[in-house]
Amino acid sequence: MAPASLPLSVSCAPGSSRPLAASPGPSVAAAASSQLPTSSRSSERRRVPGLALAAAPGVGGRKGGGRWRAGISSFSSFLPPFFTGNKGEKDAEKAVRLKEELLDAIAPLDRGAEATPEDKERVEQIVQQLEAVNQVKEPLKSDLLNGKWELLYTTSTSILQPQRPKYLRPFGKIYQAINADTLRAQNMETYPYFNQVTANLVPLNPRRVAVKFDYFKIFSLIPIKAPGSGKGELEVTYLDEELRVSRGDKGNLFVLKMVDPTYRVPL
């Protein structure tokens, strides 16, 4: 699904630079489950490791711990779990490292518009490793999904508009907001077009939603009812309080960062 905006890949309407629908305006992505209760942000949105990877402390806090770890690293994979530590903690540490690597890889790519085939392959490989250590197994039930997300990278040409001259592409920030409790989503372009699109979300399973667009706004002012073809699907494949990875039903990849967990989508 795809008019210029965030993670959903539907066919884009003429004149639209957003990714989510077949019409001008932003694009919509993942959502929440209709009957699925969202966990409280206070209990689930606990602080997770930041993007900077902290150095591991020495084993047992003893001097020479680094040397001891180096000594067992070659055969640690053969040790039983009580020697190798908790898998969840190791996955969390790996996720921190992979997020840092992913952000470094996409930083110079202009949201993907400047990505070469080699760049796309590198990003895809990092994302697949990150998805493998995803600890939120049912993202559509998670309160971490709620709020306003900024699009950092996508493979969607409906959003990137690579065929246009650079000065005619959307170059302001692109946002997507999701509210799990109301099953609403909103995509928002900023400079120079300020297009928007809102959508209703229907959970298909704990990771995937169907998206049905209802209204577009041109220049954030002129409302247009979305055509019946304005729909798509989106799967959330990685989620934490800082980063979300989604994949659309057209095969596009979307990477977003959380910017405002309190944002509410208009009903």
PDB file of C-alpha atoms in Angstrom:
ATOM      1  CA  MET A   1       0.000   0.000   0.000  1.00  0.00           C
ATOM      2  CA  ALA A   2       1.462   3.291  -0.718  1.00  0.00           C
ATOM      3  CA  PRO A   3       0.820   7.010  -1.075  1.00  0.00           C
ATOM      4  CA  ALA A   4       3.549   9.194   0.324  1.00  0.00           C
ATOM      5  CA  SER A   5       3.877   8.464   3.979  1.00  0.00           C
ATOM      6  CA  LEU A   6       4.427   5.505   6.162  1.00  0.00           C
ATOM      7  CA  PRO A   7       4.406   1.798   6.226  1.00  0.00           C
ATOM      8  CA  LEU A   8       1.671   0.327   4.242  1.00  0.00           C
ATOM      9  CA  SER A   9       1.893  -0.617   0.714  1.00  0.00           C
ATOM     10  CA  VAL A  10      -1.184   0.075  -1.342  1.00  0.00           C
ATOM     11  CA  SER A  11      -1.342   1.414  -4.829  1.00  0.00           C
ATOM     12  CA  CYS A  12      -0.971   5.158  -4.913  1.00  0.00           C
ATOM     13  CA  ALA A  13      -3.573   7.456  -6.416  1.00  0.00           C
ATOM     14  CA  PRO A  14      -2.541   9.847  -9.148  1.00  0.00           C
ATOM     15  CA  GLY A  15      -0.661  12.805  -7.817  1.00  0.00           C
ATOM     16  CA  SER A  16      -0.037  11.189  -4.459  1.00  0.00           C
ATOM     17  CA  SER A  17       3.402  10.911  -2.994  1.00  0.00           C
ATOM     18  CA  ARG A  18       2.341   8.985   0.060  1.00  0.00           C
ATOM     19  CA  PRO A  19       2.664   5.235   0.522  1.00  0.00           C
ATOM     20  CA  LEU A  20      -0.508   4.044   2.037  1.00  0.00           C
ATOM     21  CA  ALA A  21      -3.349   4.446  -0.321  1.00  0.00           C
ATOM     22  CA  ALA A  22      -4.399   4.858  -3.866  1.00  0.00           C
ATOM     23  CA  SER A  23      -4.869   8.554  -3.537  1.00  0.00           C
ATOM     24  CA  PRO A  24      -2.899  11.699  -2.725  1.00  0.00           C
ATOM     25  CA  GLY A  25      -1.919  11.897   0.834  1.00  0.00           C
ATOM     26  CA  PRO A  26       0.119  10.073   3.441  1.00  0.00           C
ATOM     27  CA  SER A  27       0.286   6.380   3.876  1.00  0.00           C
ATOM     28  CA  VAL A  28      -0.807   4.324   6.777  1.00  0.00           C
ATOM     29  CA  ALA A  29       0.699   1.401   8.540  1.00  0.00           C
ATOM     30  CA  ALA A  30       0.283  -0.952  11.329  1.00  0.00           C
ATOM     31  CA  ALA A  31      -2.308  -0.958  13.928  1.00  0.00           C
ATOM     32  CA  ALA A  32      -3.778  -2.625  16.844  1.00  0.00           C
ATOM     33  CA  SER A  33      -6.246  -5.340  17.516  1.00  0.00           C
ATOM     34  CA  SER A  34      -9.900  -4.479  17.792  1.00  0.00           C
ATOM     35  CA  GLN A  35     -10.809  -6.707  20.674  1.00  0.00           C
ATOM     36  CA  LEU A  36      -7.295  -7.065  21.955  1.00  0.00           C
ATOM     37  CA  PRO A  37      -6.609  -5.156  25.149  1.00  0.00           C
ATOM     38  CA  THR A  38      -3.560  -2.953  25.163  1.00  0.00           C
ATOM     39  CA  SER A  39      -1.184  -3.315  28.015  1.00  0.00           C
ATOM     40  CA  SER A  40      -0.621  -0.338  30.240  1.00  0.00           C
ATOM     41  CA  ARG A  41       2.164   1.900  29.134  1.00  0.00           C
ATOM     42  CA  SER A  42       3.433   2.125  32.684  1.00  0.00           C
ATOM     43  CA  SER A  43       3.973  -1.613  32.944  1.00  0.00           C
ATOM     44  CA  GLU A  44       5.106  -2.422  29.444  1.00  0.00           C
ATOM     45  CA  ARG A  45       6.796   0.775  28.330  1.00  0.00           C
ATOM     46  CA  ARG A  46       9.668   0.260  30.702  1.00  0.00           C
ATOM     47  CA  ARG A  47      12.958   1.698  29.645  1.00  0.00           C
ATOM     48  CA  VAL A  48      14.787  -0.515  27.220  1.00  0.00           C
ATOM     49  CA  PRO A  49      18.442  -0.175  26.312  1.00  0.00           C
ATOM     50  CA  GLY A  50      19.133   2.942  24.283  1.00  0.00           C
ATOM     51  CA  LEU A  51      20.713   3.089  20.882  1.00  0.00           C
ATOM     52  CA  ALA A  52      24.210   3.263  22.316  1.00  0.00           C
ATOM     53  CA  LEU A  53      25.600  -0.151  23.192  1.00  0.00           C
ATOM     54  CA  ALA A  54      27.115  -0.206  26.656  1.00  0.00           C
ATOM     55  CA  ALA A  55      30.246  -2.236  27.321  1.00  0.00           C
ATOM     56  CA  ALA A  56      29.601  -5.494  29.125  1.00  0.00           C
ATOM     57  CA  PRO A  57      30.844  -5.608  32.741  1.00  0.00           C
ATOM     58  CA  GLY A  58      33.446  -8.103  33.834  1.00  0.00           C
ATOM     59  CA  VAL A  59      32.216 -11.512  34.911  1.00  0.00           C
ATOM     60  CA  GLY A  60      31.238 -11.452  38.564  1.00  0.00           C
ATOM     61  CA  GLY A  61      32.649  -7.946  38.793  1.00  0.00           C
ATOM     62  CA  ARG A  62      36.142  -9.448  39.321  1.00  0.00           C
ATOM     63  CA  LYS A  63      39.330  -8.046  37.936  1.00  0.00           C
ATOM     64  CA  GLY A  64      40.443  -9.804  34.820  1.00  0.00           C
ATOM     65  CA  GLY A  65      36.822 -10.553  33.884  1.00  0.00           C
ATOM     66  CA  GLY A  66      37.466  -9.488  30.299  1.00  0.00           C
ATOM     67  CA  ARG A  67      40.290 -12.010  30.008  1.00  0.00           C
ATOM     68  CA  TRP A  68      38.068 -14.757  31.449  1.00  0.00           C
ATOM     69  CA  ARG A  69      35.287 -14.026  28.964  1.00  0.00           C
ATOM     70  CA  ALA A  70      37.747 -14.106  26.104  1.00  0.00           C
ATOM     71  CA  GLY A  71      38.994 -17.451  27.303  1.00  0.00           C
ATOM     72  CA  ILE A  72      35.570 -19.105  27.171  1.00  0.00           C
ATOM     73  CA  SER A  73      34.192 -17.364  24.091  1.00  0.00           C
ATOM     74  CA  SER A  74      35.373 -20.057  21.701  1.00  0.00           C
ATOM     75  CA  PHE A  75      33.304 -22.784  23.361  1.00  0.00           C
ATOM     76  CA  SER A  76      30.532 -20.821  25.147  1.00  0.00           C
ATOM     77  CA  SER A  77      27.963 -22.013  22.611  1.00  0.00           C
ATOM     78  CA  PHE A  78      28.401 -25.549  23.939  1.00  0.00           C
ATOM     79  CA  LEU A  79      27.732 -24.619  27.566  1.00  0.00           C
ATOM     80  CA  PRO A  80      24.359 -25.256  29.222  1.00  0.00           C
ATOM     81  CA  PRO A  81      21.989 -22.275  29.735  1.00  0.00           C
ATOM     82  CA  PHE A  82      22.986 -21.641  33.369  1.00  0.00           C
ATOM     83  CA  PHE A  83      26.543 -20.918  32.141  1.00  0.00           C
ATOM     84  CA  THR A  84      25.653 -18.891  29.067  1.00  0.00           C
ATOM     85  CA  GLY A  85      23.051 -16.632  30.693  1.00  0.00           C
ATOM     86  CA  ASN A  86      19.441 -15.688  29.936  1.00  0.00           C
ATOM     87  CA  LYS A  87      18.499 -15.824  26.235  1.00  0.00           C
ATOM     88  CA  GLY A  88      16.081 -12.901  26.557  1.00  0.00           C
ATOM     89  CA  GLU A  89      18.824 -10.694  27.955  1.00  0.00           C
ATOM     90  CA  LYS A  90      21.208 -11.748  25.191  1.00  0.00           C
ATOM     91  CA  ASP A  91      18.565 -11.012  22.547  1.00  0.00           C
ATOM     92  CA  ALA A  92      17.959  -7.575  24.078  1.00  0.00           C
ATOM     93  CA  GLU A  93      21.681  -6.805  23.962  1.00  0.00           C
ATOM     94  CA  LYS A  94      21.873  -8.023  20.378  1.00  0.00           C
ATOM     95  CA  ALA A  95      18.876  -5.842  19.448  1.00  0.00           C
ATOM     96  CA  VAL A  96      20.656  -2.762  20.805  1.00  0.00           C
ATOM     97  CA  ARG A  97      23.699  -3.504  18.666  1.00  0.00           C
ATOM     98  CA  LEU A  98      21.614  -4.236  15.568  1.00  0.00           C
ATOM     99  CA  LYS A  99      19.525  -1.067  15.957  1.00  0.00           C
ATOM    100  CA  GLU A 100      22.711   0.969  16.133  1.00  0.00           C
ATOM    101  CA  GLU A 101      24.027  -0.784  13.026  1.00  0.00           C
ATOM    102  CA  LEU A 102      20.732  -0.257  11.194  1.00  0.00           C
ATOM    103  CA  LEU A 103      20.562   3.454  11.997  1.00  0.00           C
ATOM    104  CA  ASP A 104      24.140   3.902  10.781  1.00  0.00           C
ATOM    105  CA  ALA A 105      23.314   2.068   7.543  1.00  0.00           C
ATOM    106  CA  ILE A 106      20.209   4.109   6.683  1.00  0.00           C
ATOM    107  CA  ALA A 107      21.431   7.527   7.866  1.00  0.00           C
ATOM    108  CA  PRO A 108      22.986   8.606   4.512  1.00  0.00           C
ATOM    109  CA  LEU A 109      20.240   7.094   2.316  1.00  0.00           C
ATOM    110  CA  ASP A 110      17.671   9.934   2.365  1.00  0.00           C
ATOM    111  CA  ARG A 111      14.889   7.642   3.658  1.00  0.00           C
ATOM    112  CA  GLY A 112      15.906   5.133   0.960  1.00  0.00           C
ATOM    113  CA  ALA A 113      15.740   7.460  -2.050  1.00  0.00           C
ATOM    114  CA  GLU A 114      19.528   7.335  -2.453  1.00  0.00           C
ATOM    115  CA  ALA A 115      19.905   3.619  -1.684  1.00  0.00           C
ATOM    116  CA  THR A 116      21.778   1.446  -4.184  1.00  0.00           C
ATOM    117  CA  PRO A 117      20.902  -2.245  -4.595  1.00  0.00           C
ATOM    118  CA  GLU A 118      23.879  -3.013  -2.339  1.00  0.00           C
ATOM    119  CA  ASP A 119      22.586  -0.578   0.298  1.00  0.00           C
ATOM    120  CA  LYS A 120      19.137  -2.187   0.195  1.00  0.00           C
ATOM    121  CA  GLU A 121      20.627  -5.648   0.580  1.00  0.00           C
ATOM    122  CA  ARG A 122      22.711  -4.568   3.567  1.00  0.00           C
ATOM    123  CA  VAL A 123      19.694  -2.952   5.260  1.00  0.00           C
ATOM    124  CA  GLU A 124      17.573  -6.035   4.574  1.00  0.00           C
ATOM    125  CA  GLN A 125      20.156  -8.328   6.167  1.00  0.00           C
ATOM    126  CA  ILE A 126      20.382  -6.189   9.309  1.00  0.00           C
ATOM    127  CA  VAL A 127      16.579  -5.979   9.560  1.00  0.00           C
ATOM    128  CA  GLN A 128      16.190  -9.743   9.276  1.00  0.00           C
ATOM    129  CA  GLN A 129      18.617 -10.212  12.173  1.00  0.00           C
ATOM    130  CA  LEU A 130      16.716  -7.611  14.201  1.00  0.00           C
ATOM    131  CA  GLU A 131      13.390  -9.306  13.479  1.00  0.00           C
ATOM    132  CA  ALA A 132      14.860 -12.579  14.744  1.00  0.00           C
ATOM    133  CA  VAL A 133      15.414 -11.071  18.220  1.00  0.00           C
ATOM    134  CA  ASN A 134      12.077  -9.249  18.436  1.00  0.00           C
ATOM    135  CA  GLN A 135      10.812  -9.651  22.007  1.00  0.00           C
ATOM    136  CA  VAL A 136       7.294  -8.263  21.460  1.00  0.00           C
ATOM    137  CA  LYS A 137       5.670 -11.365  20.024  1.00  0.00           C
ATOM    138  CA  GLU A 138       2.165  -9.877  19.735  1.00  0.00           C
ATOM    139  CA  PRO A 139       2.805  -6.252  18.720  1.00  0.00           C
ATOM    140  CA  LEU A 140      -0.841  -5.467  18.000  1.00  0.00           C
ATOM    141  CA  LYS A 141      -1.626  -6.046  21.662  1.00  0.00           C
ATOM    142  CA  SER A 142       1.233  -3.848  22.827  1.00  0.00           C
ATOM    143  CA  ASP A 143       0.876  -0.292  24.076  1.00  0.00           C
ATOM    144  CA  LEU A 144       4.293   0.350  22.518  1.00  0.00           C
ATOM    145  CA  LEU A 145       2.551   0.591  19.153  1.00  0.00           C
ATOM    146  CA  ASN A 146       0.566   3.703  20.139  1.00  0.00           C
ATOM    147  CA  GLY A 147       1.743   7.180  19.253  1.00  0.00           C
ATOM    148  CA  LYS A 148       3.419   9.127  16.478  1.00  0.00           C
ATOM    149  CA  TRP A 149       6.235   7.519  14.466  1.00  0.00           C
ATOM    150  CA  GLU A 150       8.676   9.137  12.043  1.00  0.00           C
ATOM    151  CA  LEU A 151       9.592   7.314   8.842  1.00  0.00           C
ATOM    152  CA  LEU A 152      13.360   6.761   8.622  1.00  0.00           C
ATOM    153  CA  TYR A 153      13.641   4.344   5.699  1.00  0.00           C
ATOM    154  CA  THR A 154      11.460   2.586   3.147  1.00  0.00           C
ATOM    155  CA  THR A 155      11.728   0.686  -0.119  1.00  0.00           C
ATOM    156  CA  SER A 156       8.343   2.030  -1.296  1.00  0.00           C
ATOM    157  CA  THR A 157       8.695   3.990  -4.533  1.00  0.00           C
ATOM    158  CA  SER A 158       5.213   5.464  -3.949  1.00  0.00           C
ATOM    159  CA  ILE A 159       6.670   7.313  -0.975  1.00  0.00           C
ATOM    160  CA  LEU A 160      10.145   8.017  -2.301  1.00  0.00           C
ATOM    161  CA  GLN A 161       9.084   9.128  -5.822  1.00  0.00           C
ATOM    162  CA  PRO A 162      12.595   8.482  -7.213  1.00  0.00           C
ATOM    163  CA  GLN A 163      11.446   9.299 -10.759  1.00  0.00           C
ATOM    164  CA  ARG A 164      10.834  12.919  -9.774  1.00  0.00           C
ATOM    165  CA  PRO A 165      13.531  15.590  -9.550  1.00  0.00           C
ATOM    166  CA  LYS A 166      14.761  15.796  -5.975  1.00  0.00           C
ATOM    167  CA  TYR A 167      13.230  19.235  -5.405  1.00  0.00           C
ATOM    168  CA  LEU A 168       9.754  17.844  -6.235  1.00  0.00           C
ATOM    169  CA  ARG A 169       9.911  14.941  -3.786  1.00  0.00           C
ATOM    170  CA  PRO A 170       8.568  15.224  -0.241  1.00  0.00           C
ATOM    171  CA  PHE A 171      11.627  16.270   1.744  1.00  0.00           C
ATOM    172  CA  GLY A 172      10.028  17.247   5.045  1.00  0.00           C
ATOM    173  CA  LYS A 173       9.492  14.623   7.713  1.00  0.00           C
ATOM    174  CA  ILE A 174       6.827  11.967   7.236  1.00  0.00           C
ATOM    175  CA  TYR A 175       4.899  10.652  10.223  1.00  0.00           C
ATOM    176  CA  GLN A 176       2.491   7.866  11.013  1.00  0.00           C
ATOM    177  CA  ALA A 177       0.314   7.749  14.103  1.00  0.00           C
ATOM    178  CA  ILE A 178      -1.501   4.691  15.450  1.00  0.00           C
ATOM    179  CA  ASN A 179      -3.956   4.257  18.304  1.00  0.00           C
ATOM    180  CA  ALA A 180      -4.615   0.635  19.234  1.00  0.00           C
ATOM    181  CA  ASP A 181      -7.633   1.355  21.425  1.00  0.00           C
ATOM    182  CA  THR A 182      -9.600   3.123  18.669  1.00  0.00           C
ATOM    183  CA  LEU A 183      -8.125   1.130  15.762  1.00  0.00           C
ATOM    184  CA  ARG A 184      -7.243   4.337  13.934  1.00  0.00           C
ATOM    185  CA  ALA A 185      -4.161   5.352  11.975  1.00  0.00           C
ATOM    186  CA  GLN A 186      -3.009   8.564  10.335  1.00  0.00           C
ATOM    187  CA  ASN A 187      -0.178   9.395   7.947  1.00  0.00           C
ATOM    188  CA  MET A 188       1.149  12.927   7.700  1.00  0.00           C
ATOM    189  CA  GLU A 189       3.501  14.556   5.240  1.00  0.00           C
ATOM    190  CA  THR A 190       5.191  17.811   6.127  1.00  0.00           C
ATOM    191  CA  TYR A 191       6.928  20.279   3.815  1.00  0.00           C
ATOM    192  CA  PRO A 192       6.105  20.980   1.023  1.00  0.00           C
ATOM    193  CA  TYR A 193       2.751  19.181   0.558  1.00  0.00           C
ATOM    194  CA  PHE A 194       1.345  18.642   4.078  1.00  0.00           C
ATOM    195  CA  ASN A 195      -0.939  15.850   2.846  1.00  0.00           C
ATOM    196  CA  GLN A 196      -2.678  13.539   5.303  1.00  0.00           C
ATOM    197  CA  VAL A 197      -4.658  10.321   5.266  1.00  0.00           C
ATOM    198  CA  THR A 198      -6.618   8.557   7.993  1.00  0.00           C
ATOM    199  CA  ALA A 199      -7.651   4.912   8.116  1.00  0.00           C
ATOM    200  CA  ASN A 200      -9.505   2.261  10.078  1.00  0.00           C
ATOM    201  CA  LEU A 201      -7.575  -0.831  11.128  1.00  0.00           C
ATOM    202  CA  VAL A 202      -8.771  -4.419  11.329  1.00  0.00           C
ATOM    203  CA  PRO A 203      -6.536  -6.950  13.121  1.00  0.00           C
ATOM    204  CA  LEU A 204      -5.912 -10.120  11.097  1.00  0.00           C
ATOM    205  CA  ASN A 205      -3.602 -11.770  13.640  1.00  0.00           C
ATOM    206  CA  PRO A 206      -1.392 -10.519  16.511  1.00  0.00           C
ATOM    207  CA  ARG A 207       1.139  -9.094  14.010  1.00  0.00           C
ATOM    208  CA  ARG A 208      -0.825  -8.071  10.926  1.00  0.00           C
ATOM    209  CA  VAL A 209      -3.634  -5.583  10.222  1.00  0.00           C
ATOM    210  CA  ALA A 210      -5.846  -4.734   7.282  1.00  0.00           C
ATOM    211  CA  VAL A 211      -5.980  -1.009   6.541  1.00  0.00           C
ATOM    212  CA  LYS A 212      -9.013   0.758   5.058  1.00  0.00           C
ATOM    213  CA  PHE A 213      -8.438   4.411   4.236  1.00  0.00           C
ATOM    214  CA  ASP A 214     -11.339   6.767   4.801  1.00  0.00           C
ATOM    215  CA  TYR A 215     -10.265  10.383   4.182  1.00  0.00           C
ATOM    216  CA  PHE A 216      -7.398  12.220   2.545  1.00  0.00           C
ATOM    217  CA  LYS A 217      -6.549  15.853   3.168  1.00  0.00           C
ATOM    218  CA  ILE A 218      -4.750  17.829   0.499  1.00  0.00           C
ATOM    219  CA  PHE A 219      -2.431  20.461   1.978  1.00  0.00           C
ATOM    220  CA  SER A 220      -4.013  19.463   5.326  1.00  0.00           C
ATOM    221  CA  LEU A 221      -7.125  21.463   4.353  1.00  0.00           C
ATOM    222  CA  ILE A 222      -9.196  19.878   1.587  1.00  0.00           C
ATOM    223  CA  PRO A 223     -10.882  16.600   2.686  1.00  0.00           C
ATOM    224  CA  ILE A 224     -11.485  13.934   0.035  1.00  0.00           C
ATOM    225  CA  LYS A 225     -13.234  10.654   0.689  1.00  0.00           C
ATOM    226  CA  ALA A 226     -10.931   7.727  -0.073  1.00  0.00           C
ATOM    227  CA  PRO A 227     -11.920   5.410  -2.939  1.00  0.00           C
ATOM    228  CA  GLY A 228     -12.933   1.835  -2.203  1.00  0.00           C
ATOM    229  CA  SER A 229      -9.598   0.645  -3.575  1.00  0.00           C
ATOM    230  CA  GLY A 230      -7.766   2.502  -0.803  1.00  0.00           C
ATOM    231  CA  LYS A 231      -6.792  -0.451   1.338  1.00  0.00           C
ATOM    232  CA  GLY A 232      -3.891  -2.708   2.169  1.00  0.00           C
ATOM    233  CA  GLU A 233      -2.223  -4.774   4.865  1.00  0.00           C
ATOM    234  CA  LEU A 234       0.738  -4.271   7.161  1.00  0.00           C
ATOM    235  CA  GLU A 235       2.712  -6.593   9.428  1.00  0.00           C
ATOM    236  CA  VAL A 236       4.722  -5.380  12.412  1.00  0.00           C
ATOM    237  CA  THR A 237       7.874  -7.499  12.486  1.00  0.00           C
ATOM    238  CA  TYR A 238       9.884  -5.655  15.159  1.00  0.00           C
ATOM    239  CA  LEU A 239       8.711  -3.351  17.954  1.00  0.00           C
ATOM    240  CA  ASP A 240      10.184  -1.685  21.005  1.00  0.00           C
ATOM    241  CA  GLU A 241       9.681   1.722  22.593  1.00  0.00           C
ATOM    242  CA  GLU A 242      12.139   3.373  20.186  1.00  0.00           C
ATOM    243  CA  LEU A 243      11.930   1.562  16.848  1.00  0.00           C
ATOM    244  CA  ARG A 244       9.365  -0.198  14.676  1.00  0.00           C
ATOM    245  CA  VAL A 245       9.891  -2.318  11.563  1.00  0.00           C
ATOM    246  CA  SER A 246       6.913  -3.129   9.331  1.00  0.00           C
ATOM    247  CA  ARG A 247       6.407  -4.971   6.039  1.00  0.00           C
ATOM    248  CA  GLY A 248       3.590  -4.208   3.616  1.00  0.00           C
ATOM    249  CA  ASP A 249       1.573  -6.632   1.519  1.00  0.00           C
ATOM    250  CA  LYS A 250       3.415  -5.429  -1.598  1.00  0.00           C
ATOM    251  CA  GLY A 251       6.771  -6.455  -0.150  1.00  0.00           C
ATOM    252  CA  ASN A 252       7.935  -3.013   0.964  1.00  0.00           C
ATOM    253  CA  LEU A 253       9.996  -2.463   4.096  1.00  0.00           C
ATOM    254  CA  PHE A 254       9.439   0.405   6.546  1.00  0.00           C
ATOM    255  CA  VAL A 255      11.637   1.513   9.451  1.00  0.00           C
ATOM    256  CA  LEU A 256      10.257   4.116  11.879  1.00  0.00           C
ATOM    257  CA  LYS A 257      11.246   5.723  15.183  1.00  0.00           C
ATOM    258  CA  MET A 258       8.901   6.832  17.962  1.00  0.00           C
ATOM    259  CA  VAL A 259       8.636  10.596  18.411  1.00  0.00           C
ATOM    260  CA  ASP A 260       5.465  11.119  20.501  1.00  0.00           C
ATOM    261  CA  PRO A 261       3.835   8.229  22.432  1.00  0.00           C
ATOM    262  CA  THR A 262       0.960  10.502  23.591  1.00  0.00           C
ATOM    263  CA  TYR A 263      -0.322  11.502  20.136  1.00  0.00           C
ATOM    264  CA  ARG A 264      -3.997  10.733  19.413  1.00  0.00           C
ATOM    265  CA  VAL A 265      -5.397  10.077  15.930  1.00  0.00           C
ATOM    266  CA  PRO A 266      -8.597  12.019  15.119  1.00  0.00           C
ATOM    267  CA  LEU A 267     -11.707   9.842  15.096  1.00  0.00           C
TER     268      LEU A 267
END
